[in-house]
mmCIF file with all atom_site columns, C-alpha atoms and ligand atoms in Angstrom:
data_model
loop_
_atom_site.group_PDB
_atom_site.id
_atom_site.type_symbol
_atom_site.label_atom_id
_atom_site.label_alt_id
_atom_site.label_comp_id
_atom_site.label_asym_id
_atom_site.label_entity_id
_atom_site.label_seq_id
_atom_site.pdbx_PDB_ins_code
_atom_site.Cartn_x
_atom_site.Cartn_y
_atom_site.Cartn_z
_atom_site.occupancy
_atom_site.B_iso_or_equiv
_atom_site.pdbx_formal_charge
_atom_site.auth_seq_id
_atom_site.auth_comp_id
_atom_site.auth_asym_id
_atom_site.auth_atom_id
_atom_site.pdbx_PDB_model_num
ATOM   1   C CA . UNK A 1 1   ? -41.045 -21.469 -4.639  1.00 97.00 ? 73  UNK A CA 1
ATOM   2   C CA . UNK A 1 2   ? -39.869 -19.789 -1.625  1.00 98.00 ? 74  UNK A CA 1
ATOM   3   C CA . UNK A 1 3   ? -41.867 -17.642 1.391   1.00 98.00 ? 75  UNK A CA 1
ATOM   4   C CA . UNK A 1 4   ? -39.661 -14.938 2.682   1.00 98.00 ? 76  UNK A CA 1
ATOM   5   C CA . UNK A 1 5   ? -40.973 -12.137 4.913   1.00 98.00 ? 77  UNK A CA 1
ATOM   6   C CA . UNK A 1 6   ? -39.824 -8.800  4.961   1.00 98.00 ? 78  UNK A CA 1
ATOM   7   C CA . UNK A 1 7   ? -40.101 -5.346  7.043   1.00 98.00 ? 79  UNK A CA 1
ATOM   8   C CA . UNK A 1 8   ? -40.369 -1.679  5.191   1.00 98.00 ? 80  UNK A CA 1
ATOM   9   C CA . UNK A 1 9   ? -40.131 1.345   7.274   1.00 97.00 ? 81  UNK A CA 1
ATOM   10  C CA . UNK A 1 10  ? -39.764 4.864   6.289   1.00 96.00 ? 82  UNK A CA 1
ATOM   11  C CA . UNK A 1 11  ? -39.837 8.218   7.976   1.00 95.00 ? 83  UNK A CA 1
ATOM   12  C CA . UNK A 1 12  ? -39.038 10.363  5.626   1.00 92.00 ? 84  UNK A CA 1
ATOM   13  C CA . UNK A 1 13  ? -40.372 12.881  3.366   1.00 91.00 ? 85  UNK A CA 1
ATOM   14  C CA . UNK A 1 14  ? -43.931 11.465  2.042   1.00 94.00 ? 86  UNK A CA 1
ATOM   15  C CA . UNK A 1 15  ? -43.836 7.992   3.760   1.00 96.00 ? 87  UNK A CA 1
ATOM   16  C CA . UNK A 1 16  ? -46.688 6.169   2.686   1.00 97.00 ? 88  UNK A CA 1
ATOM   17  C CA . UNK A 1 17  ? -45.092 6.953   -1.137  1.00 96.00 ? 89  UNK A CA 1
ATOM   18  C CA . UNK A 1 18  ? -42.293 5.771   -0.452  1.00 95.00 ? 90  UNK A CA 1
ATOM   19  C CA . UNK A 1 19  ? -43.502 2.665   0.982   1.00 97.00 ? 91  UNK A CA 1
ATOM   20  C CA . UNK A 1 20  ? -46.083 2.012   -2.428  1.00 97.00 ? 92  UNK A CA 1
ATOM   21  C CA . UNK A 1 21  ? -42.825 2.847   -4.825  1.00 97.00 ? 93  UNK A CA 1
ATOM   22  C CA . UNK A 1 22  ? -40.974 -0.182  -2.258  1.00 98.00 ? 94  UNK A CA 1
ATOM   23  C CA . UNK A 1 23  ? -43.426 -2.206  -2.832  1.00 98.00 ? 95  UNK A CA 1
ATOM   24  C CA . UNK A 1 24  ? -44.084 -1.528  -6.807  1.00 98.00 ? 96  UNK A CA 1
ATOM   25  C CA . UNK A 1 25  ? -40.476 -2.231  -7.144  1.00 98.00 ? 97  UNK A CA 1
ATOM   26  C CA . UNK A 1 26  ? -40.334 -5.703  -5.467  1.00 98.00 ? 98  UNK A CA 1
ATOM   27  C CA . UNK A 1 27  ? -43.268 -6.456  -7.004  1.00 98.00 ? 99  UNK A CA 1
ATOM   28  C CA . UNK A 1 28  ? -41.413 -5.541  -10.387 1.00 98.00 ? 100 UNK A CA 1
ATOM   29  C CA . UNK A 1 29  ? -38.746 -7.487  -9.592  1.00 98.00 ? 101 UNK A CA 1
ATOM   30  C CA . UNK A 1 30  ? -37.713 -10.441 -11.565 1.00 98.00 ? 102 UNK A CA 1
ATOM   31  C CA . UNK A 1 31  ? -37.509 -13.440 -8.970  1.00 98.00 ? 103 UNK A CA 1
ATOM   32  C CA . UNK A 1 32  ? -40.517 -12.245 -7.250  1.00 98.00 ? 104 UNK A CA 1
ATOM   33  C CA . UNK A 1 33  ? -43.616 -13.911 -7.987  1.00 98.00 ? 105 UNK A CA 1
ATOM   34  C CA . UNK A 1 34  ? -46.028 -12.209 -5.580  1.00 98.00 ? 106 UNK A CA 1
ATOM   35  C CA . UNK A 1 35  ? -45.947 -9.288  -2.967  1.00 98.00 ? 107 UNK A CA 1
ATOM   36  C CA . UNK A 1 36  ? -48.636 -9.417  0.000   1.00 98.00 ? 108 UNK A CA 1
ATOM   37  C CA . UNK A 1 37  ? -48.404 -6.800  2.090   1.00 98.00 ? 109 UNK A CA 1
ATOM   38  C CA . UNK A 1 38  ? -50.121 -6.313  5.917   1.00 98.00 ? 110 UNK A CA 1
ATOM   39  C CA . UNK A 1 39  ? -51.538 -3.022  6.604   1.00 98.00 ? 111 UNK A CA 1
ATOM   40  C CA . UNK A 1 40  ? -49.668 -0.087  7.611   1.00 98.00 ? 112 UNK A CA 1
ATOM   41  C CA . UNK A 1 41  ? -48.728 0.957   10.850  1.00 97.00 ? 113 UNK A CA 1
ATOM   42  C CA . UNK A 1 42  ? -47.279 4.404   12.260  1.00 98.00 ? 114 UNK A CA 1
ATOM   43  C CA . UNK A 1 43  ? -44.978 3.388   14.768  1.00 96.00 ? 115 UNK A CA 1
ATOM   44  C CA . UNK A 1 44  ? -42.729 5.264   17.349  1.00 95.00 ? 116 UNK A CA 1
ATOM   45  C CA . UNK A 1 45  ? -38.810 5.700   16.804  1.00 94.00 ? 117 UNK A CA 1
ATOM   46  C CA . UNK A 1 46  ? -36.805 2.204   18.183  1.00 91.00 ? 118 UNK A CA 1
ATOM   47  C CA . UNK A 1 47  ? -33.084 2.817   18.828  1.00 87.00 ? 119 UNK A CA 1
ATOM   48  C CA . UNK A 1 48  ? -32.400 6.655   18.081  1.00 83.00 ? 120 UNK A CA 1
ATOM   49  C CA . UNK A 1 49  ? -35.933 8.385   19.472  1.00 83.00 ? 121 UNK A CA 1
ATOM   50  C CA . UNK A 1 50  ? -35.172 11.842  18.847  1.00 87.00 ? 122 UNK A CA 1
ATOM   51  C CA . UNK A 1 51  ? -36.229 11.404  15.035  1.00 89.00 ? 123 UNK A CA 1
ATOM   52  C CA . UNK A 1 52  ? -39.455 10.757  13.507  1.00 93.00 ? 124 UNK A CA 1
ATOM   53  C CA . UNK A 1 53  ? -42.490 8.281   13.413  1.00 96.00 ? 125 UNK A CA 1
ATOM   54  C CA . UNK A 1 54  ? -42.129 5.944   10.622  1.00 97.00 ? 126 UNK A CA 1
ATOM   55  C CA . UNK A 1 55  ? -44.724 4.135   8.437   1.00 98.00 ? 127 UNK A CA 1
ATOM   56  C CA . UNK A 1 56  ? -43.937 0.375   9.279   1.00 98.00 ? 128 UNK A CA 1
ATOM   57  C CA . UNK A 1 57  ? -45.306 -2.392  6.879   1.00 98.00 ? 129 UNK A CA 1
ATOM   58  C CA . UNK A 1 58  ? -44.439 -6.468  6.653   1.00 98.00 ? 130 UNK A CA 1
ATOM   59  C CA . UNK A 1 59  ? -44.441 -7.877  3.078   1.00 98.00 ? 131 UNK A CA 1
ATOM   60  C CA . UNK A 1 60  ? -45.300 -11.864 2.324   1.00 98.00 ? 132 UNK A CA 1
ATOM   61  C CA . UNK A 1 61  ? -43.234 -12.610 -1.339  1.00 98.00 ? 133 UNK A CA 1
ATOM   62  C CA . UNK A 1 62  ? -42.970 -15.696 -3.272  1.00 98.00 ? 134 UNK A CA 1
ATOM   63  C CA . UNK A 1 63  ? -39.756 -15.792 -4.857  1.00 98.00 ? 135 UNK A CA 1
ATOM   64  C CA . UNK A 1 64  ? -37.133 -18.321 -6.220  1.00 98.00 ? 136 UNK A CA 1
ATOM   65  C CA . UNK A 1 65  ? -34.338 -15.978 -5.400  1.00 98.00 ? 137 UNK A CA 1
ATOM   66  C CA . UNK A 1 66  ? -31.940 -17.091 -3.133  1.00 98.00 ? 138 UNK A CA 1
ATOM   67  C CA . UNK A 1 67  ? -31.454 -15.427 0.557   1.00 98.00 ? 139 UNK A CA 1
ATOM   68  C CA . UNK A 1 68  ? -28.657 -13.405 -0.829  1.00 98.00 ? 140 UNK A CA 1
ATOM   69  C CA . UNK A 1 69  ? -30.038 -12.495 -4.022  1.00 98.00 ? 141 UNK A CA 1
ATOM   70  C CA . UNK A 1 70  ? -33.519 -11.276 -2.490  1.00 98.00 ? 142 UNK A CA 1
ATOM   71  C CA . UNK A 1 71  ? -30.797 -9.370  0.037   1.00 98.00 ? 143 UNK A CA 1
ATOM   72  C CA . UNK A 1 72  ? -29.314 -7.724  -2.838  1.00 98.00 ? 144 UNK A CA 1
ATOM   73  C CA . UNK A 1 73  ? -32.674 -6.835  -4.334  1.00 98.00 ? 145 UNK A CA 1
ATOM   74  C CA . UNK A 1 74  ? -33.780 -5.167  -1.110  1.00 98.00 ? 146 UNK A CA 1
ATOM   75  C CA . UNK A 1 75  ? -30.301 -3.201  -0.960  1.00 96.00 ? 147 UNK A CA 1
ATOM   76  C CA . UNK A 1 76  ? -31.048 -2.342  -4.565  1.00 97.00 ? 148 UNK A CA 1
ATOM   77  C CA . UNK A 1 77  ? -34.498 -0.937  -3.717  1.00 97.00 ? 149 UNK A CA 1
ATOM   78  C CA . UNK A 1 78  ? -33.181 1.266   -0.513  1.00 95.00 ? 150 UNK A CA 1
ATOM   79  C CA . UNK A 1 79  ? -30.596 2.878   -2.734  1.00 93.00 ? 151 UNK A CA 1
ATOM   80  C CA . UNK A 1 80  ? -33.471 3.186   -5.606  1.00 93.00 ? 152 UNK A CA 1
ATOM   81  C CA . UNK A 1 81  ? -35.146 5.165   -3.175  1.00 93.00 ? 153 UNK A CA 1
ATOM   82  C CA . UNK A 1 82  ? -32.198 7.303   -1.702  1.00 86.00 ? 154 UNK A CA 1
ATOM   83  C CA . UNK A 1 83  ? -31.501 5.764   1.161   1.00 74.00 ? 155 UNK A CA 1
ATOM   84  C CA . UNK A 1 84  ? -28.132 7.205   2.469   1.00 64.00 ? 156 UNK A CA 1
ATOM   85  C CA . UNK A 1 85  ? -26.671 5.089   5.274   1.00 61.00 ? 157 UNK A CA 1
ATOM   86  C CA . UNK A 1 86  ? -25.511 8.179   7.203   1.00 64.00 ? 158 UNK A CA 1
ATOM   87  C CA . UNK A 1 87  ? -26.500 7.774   10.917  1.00 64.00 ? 159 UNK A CA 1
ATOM   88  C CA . UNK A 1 88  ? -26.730 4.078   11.734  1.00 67.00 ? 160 UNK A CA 1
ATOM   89  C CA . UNK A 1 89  ? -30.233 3.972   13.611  1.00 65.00 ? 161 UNK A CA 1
ATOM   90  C CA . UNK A 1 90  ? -31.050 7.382   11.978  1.00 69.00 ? 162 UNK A CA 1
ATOM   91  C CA . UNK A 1 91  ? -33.708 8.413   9.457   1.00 74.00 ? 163 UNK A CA 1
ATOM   92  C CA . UNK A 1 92  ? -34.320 6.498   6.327   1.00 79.00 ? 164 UNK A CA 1
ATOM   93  C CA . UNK A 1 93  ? -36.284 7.221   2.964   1.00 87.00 ? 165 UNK A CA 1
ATOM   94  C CA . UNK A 1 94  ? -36.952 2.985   3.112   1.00 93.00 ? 166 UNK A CA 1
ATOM   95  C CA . UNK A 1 95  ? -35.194 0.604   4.892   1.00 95.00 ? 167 UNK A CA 1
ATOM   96  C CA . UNK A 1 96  ? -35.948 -2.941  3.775   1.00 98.00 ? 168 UNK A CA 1
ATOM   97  C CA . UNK A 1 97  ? -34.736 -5.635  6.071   1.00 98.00 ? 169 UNK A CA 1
ATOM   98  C CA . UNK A 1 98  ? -35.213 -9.656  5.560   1.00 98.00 ? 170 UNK A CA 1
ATOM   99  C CA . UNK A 1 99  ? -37.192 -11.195 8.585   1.00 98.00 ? 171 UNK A CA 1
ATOM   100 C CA . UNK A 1 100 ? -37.685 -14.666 7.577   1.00 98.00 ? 172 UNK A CA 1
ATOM   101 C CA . UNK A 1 101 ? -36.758 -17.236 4.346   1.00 98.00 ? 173 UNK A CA 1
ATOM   102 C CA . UNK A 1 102 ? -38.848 -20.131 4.422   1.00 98.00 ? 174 UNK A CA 1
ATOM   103 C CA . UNK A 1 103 ? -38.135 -21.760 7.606   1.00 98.00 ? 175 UNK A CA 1
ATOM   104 C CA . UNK A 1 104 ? -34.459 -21.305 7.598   1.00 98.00 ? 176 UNK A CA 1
ATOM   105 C CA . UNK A 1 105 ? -31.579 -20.037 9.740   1.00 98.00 ? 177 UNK A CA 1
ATOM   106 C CA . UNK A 1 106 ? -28.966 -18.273 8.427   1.00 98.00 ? 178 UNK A CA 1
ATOM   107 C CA . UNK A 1 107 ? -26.222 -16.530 10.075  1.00 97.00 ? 179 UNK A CA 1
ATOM   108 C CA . UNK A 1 108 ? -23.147 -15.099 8.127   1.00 95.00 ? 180 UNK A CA 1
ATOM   109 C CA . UNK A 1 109 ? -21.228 -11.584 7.797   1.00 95.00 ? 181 UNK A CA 1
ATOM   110 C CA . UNK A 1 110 ? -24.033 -10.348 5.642   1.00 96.00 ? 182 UNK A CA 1
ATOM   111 C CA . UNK A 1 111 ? -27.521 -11.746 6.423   1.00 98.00 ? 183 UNK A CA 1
ATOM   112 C CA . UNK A 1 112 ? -29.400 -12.957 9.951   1.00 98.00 ? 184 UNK A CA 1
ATOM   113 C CA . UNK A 1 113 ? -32.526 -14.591 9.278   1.00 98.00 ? 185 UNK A CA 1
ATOM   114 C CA . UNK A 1 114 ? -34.792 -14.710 11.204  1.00 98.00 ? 186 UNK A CA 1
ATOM   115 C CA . UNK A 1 115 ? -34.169 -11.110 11.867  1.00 97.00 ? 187 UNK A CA 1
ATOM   116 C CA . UNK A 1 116 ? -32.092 -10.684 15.435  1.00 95.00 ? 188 UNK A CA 1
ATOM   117 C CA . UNK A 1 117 ? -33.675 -8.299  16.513  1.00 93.00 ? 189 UNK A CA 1
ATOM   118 C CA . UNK A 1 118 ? -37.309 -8.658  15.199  1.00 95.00 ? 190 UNK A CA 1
ATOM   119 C CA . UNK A 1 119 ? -38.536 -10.651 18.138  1.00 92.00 ? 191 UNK A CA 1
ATOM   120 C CA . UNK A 1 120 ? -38.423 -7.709  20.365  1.00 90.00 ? 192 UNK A CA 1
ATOM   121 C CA . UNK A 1 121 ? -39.974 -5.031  17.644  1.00 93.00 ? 193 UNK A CA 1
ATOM   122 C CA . UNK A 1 122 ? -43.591 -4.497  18.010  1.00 93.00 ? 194 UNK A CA 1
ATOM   123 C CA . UNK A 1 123 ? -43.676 -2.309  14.585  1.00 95.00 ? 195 UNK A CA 1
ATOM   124 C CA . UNK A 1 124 ? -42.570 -5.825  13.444  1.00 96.00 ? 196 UNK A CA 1
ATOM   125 C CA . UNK A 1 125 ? -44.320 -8.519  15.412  1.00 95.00 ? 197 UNK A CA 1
ATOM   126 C CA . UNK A 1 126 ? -47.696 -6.510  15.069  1.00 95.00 ? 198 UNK A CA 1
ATOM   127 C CA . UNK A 1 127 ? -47.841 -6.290  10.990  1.00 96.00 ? 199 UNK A CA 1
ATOM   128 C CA . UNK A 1 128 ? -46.536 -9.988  10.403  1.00 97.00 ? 200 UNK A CA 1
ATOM   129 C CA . UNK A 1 129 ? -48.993 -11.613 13.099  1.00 95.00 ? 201 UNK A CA 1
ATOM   130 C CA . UNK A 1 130 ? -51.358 -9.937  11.228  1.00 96.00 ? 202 UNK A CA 1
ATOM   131 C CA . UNK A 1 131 ? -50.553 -11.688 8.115   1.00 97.00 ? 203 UNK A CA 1
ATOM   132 C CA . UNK A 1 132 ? -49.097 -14.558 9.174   1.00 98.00 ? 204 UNK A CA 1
ATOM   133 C CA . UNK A 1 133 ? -50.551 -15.389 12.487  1.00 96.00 ? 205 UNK A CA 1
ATOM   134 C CA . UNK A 1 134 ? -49.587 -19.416 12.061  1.00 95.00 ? 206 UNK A CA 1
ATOM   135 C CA . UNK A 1 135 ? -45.995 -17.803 11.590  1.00 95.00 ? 207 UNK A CA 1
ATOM   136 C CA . UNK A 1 136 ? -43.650 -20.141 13.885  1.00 96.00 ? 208 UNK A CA 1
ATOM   137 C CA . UNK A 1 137 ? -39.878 -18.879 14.715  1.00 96.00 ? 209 UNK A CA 1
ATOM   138 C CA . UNK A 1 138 ? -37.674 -21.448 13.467  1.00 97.00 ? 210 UNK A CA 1
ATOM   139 C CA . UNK A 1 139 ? -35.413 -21.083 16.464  1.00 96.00 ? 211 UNK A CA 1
ATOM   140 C CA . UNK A 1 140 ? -37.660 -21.636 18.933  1.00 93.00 ? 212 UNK A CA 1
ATOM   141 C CA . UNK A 1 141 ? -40.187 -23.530 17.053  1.00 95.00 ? 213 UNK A CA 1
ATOM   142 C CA . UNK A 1 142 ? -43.418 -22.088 18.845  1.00 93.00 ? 214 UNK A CA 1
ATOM   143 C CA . UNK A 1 143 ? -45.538 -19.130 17.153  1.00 93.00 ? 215 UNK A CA 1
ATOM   144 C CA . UNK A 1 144 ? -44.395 -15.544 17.119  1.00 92.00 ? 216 UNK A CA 1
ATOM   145 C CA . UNK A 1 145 ? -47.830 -13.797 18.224  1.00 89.00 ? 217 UNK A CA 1
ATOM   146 C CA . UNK A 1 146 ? -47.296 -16.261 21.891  1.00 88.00 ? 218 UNK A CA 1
ATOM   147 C CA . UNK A 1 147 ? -43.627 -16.215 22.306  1.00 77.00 ? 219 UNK A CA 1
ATOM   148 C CA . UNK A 1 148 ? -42.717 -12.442 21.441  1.00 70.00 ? 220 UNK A CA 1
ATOM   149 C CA . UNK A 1 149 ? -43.859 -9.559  24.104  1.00 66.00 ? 221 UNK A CA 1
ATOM   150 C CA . UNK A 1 150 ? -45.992 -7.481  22.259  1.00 67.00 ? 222 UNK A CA 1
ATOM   151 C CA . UNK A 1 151 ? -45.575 -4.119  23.641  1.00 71.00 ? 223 UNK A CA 1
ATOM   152 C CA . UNK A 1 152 ? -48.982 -2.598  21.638  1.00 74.00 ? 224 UNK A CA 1
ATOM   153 C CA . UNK A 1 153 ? -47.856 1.022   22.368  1.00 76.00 ? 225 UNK A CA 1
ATOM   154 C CA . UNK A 1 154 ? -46.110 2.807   20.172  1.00 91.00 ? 226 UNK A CA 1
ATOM   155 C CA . UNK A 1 155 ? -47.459 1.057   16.892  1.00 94.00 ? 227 UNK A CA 1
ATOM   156 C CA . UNK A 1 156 ? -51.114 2.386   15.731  1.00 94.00 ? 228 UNK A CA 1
ATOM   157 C CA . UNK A 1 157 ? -52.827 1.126   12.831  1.00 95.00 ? 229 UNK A CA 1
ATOM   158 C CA . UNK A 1 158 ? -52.616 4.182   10.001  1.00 94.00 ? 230 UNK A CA 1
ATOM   159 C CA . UNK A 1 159 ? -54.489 2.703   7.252   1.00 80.00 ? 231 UNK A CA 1
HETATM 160 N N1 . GSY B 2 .   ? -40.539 2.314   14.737  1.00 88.44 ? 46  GSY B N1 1
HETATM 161 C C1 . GSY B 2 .   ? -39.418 2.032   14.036  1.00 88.44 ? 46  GSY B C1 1
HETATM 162 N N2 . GSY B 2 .   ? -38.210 2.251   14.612  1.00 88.44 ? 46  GSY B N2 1
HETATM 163 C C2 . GSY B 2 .   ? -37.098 1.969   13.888  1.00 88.44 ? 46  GSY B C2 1
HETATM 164 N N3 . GSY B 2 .   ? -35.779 2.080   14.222  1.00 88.44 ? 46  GSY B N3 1
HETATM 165 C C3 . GSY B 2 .   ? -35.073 1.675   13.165  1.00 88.44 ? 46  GSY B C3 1
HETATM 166 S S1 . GSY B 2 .   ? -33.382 1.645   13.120  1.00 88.44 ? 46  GSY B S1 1
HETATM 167 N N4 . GSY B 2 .   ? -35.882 1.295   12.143  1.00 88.44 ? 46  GSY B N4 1
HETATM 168 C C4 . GSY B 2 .   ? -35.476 0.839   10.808  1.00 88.44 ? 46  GSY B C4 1
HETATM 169 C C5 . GSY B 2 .   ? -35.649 -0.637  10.670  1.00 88.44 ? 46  GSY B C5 1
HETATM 170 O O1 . GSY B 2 .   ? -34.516 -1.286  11.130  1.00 88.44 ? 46  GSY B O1 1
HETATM 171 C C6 . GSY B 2 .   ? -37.171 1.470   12.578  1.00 88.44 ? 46  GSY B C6 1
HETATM 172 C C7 . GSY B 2 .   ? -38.449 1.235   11.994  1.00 88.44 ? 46  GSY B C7 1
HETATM 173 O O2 . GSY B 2 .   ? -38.592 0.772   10.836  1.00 88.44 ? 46  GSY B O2 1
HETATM 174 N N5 . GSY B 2 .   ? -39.534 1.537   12.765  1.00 88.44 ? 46  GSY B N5 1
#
């Protein structure tokens, strides 16, 4: 059985839906064994700001799908729920992106695990230290709650 961790946001139309039909549909998902999720978060616009706040969650699964099948799954899920990749950066109905597989390191054309750019997004690093605070980068080997700058503002808990 494999741990992989993942990041839902949303900021669009009724967000906290969309992030309970994300999460019914991994859980539905054959290949998934469990879903844990953190709690969620409304968090401030990274990248393009002039749009708005999005719901941000991290998810713990089980699974015995590979990295590229639980990538498919999550690409599956985003369209599912509408998500039309018009402006890169821009608003998004879900957007489910991979953040960790076990303790590997994976780097191709279509997946980057751990997530590049996770280690400096608080409306990441806030939800998954909250669930995983033993979680250790696999890069750098030390824990991601004391090697990450956790810049608190702009992520509030919601619920
Ligand atoms: N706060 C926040 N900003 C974001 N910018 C992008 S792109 N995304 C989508 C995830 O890559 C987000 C997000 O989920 N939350």
């Amino acid at each position: 059985m494999n741990t992989a961790y993942l990041s839902i946001g949303t900021n669009m139309g009724d967000r906290e839906e969309f992030l309970r039909l994300a999460i019914g549909s991994l859980s539905a998902t054959a290949g998934i064994e469990s879903v844990e999720t953190s709690s969620i978060y409304e968090t401030v616009p990274v990248g393009v700001t002039d749009q708005a706040d999005f719901l941000n969650i991290v998810v713990r699964v089980k699974t015995v799908l590979e990295p590229l099948q639980l990538l498919a799954e999550c690409q599956r899920i985003e369209q599912e729920l509408g998500r039309v990749r018009t402006i890169r950066w821009g608003p998004r109905t879900a957007d489910l992106d991979i953040l960790l597989y076990n303790t590997e390191i994976i780097d191709s054309k279509t997946l980057s695990v751990p997530h590049p750019r996770m280690r400096e997004r608080a409306f990441v690093l806030i939800p998954l230290t909250e669930i995983a605070p033993e979680c250790i980068d696999p890069i750098t080997g030390r824990l991601f709650r004391e090697e990450s700058v956790m810049q608190e503002d702009g992520v509030v808990l919601w619920k």
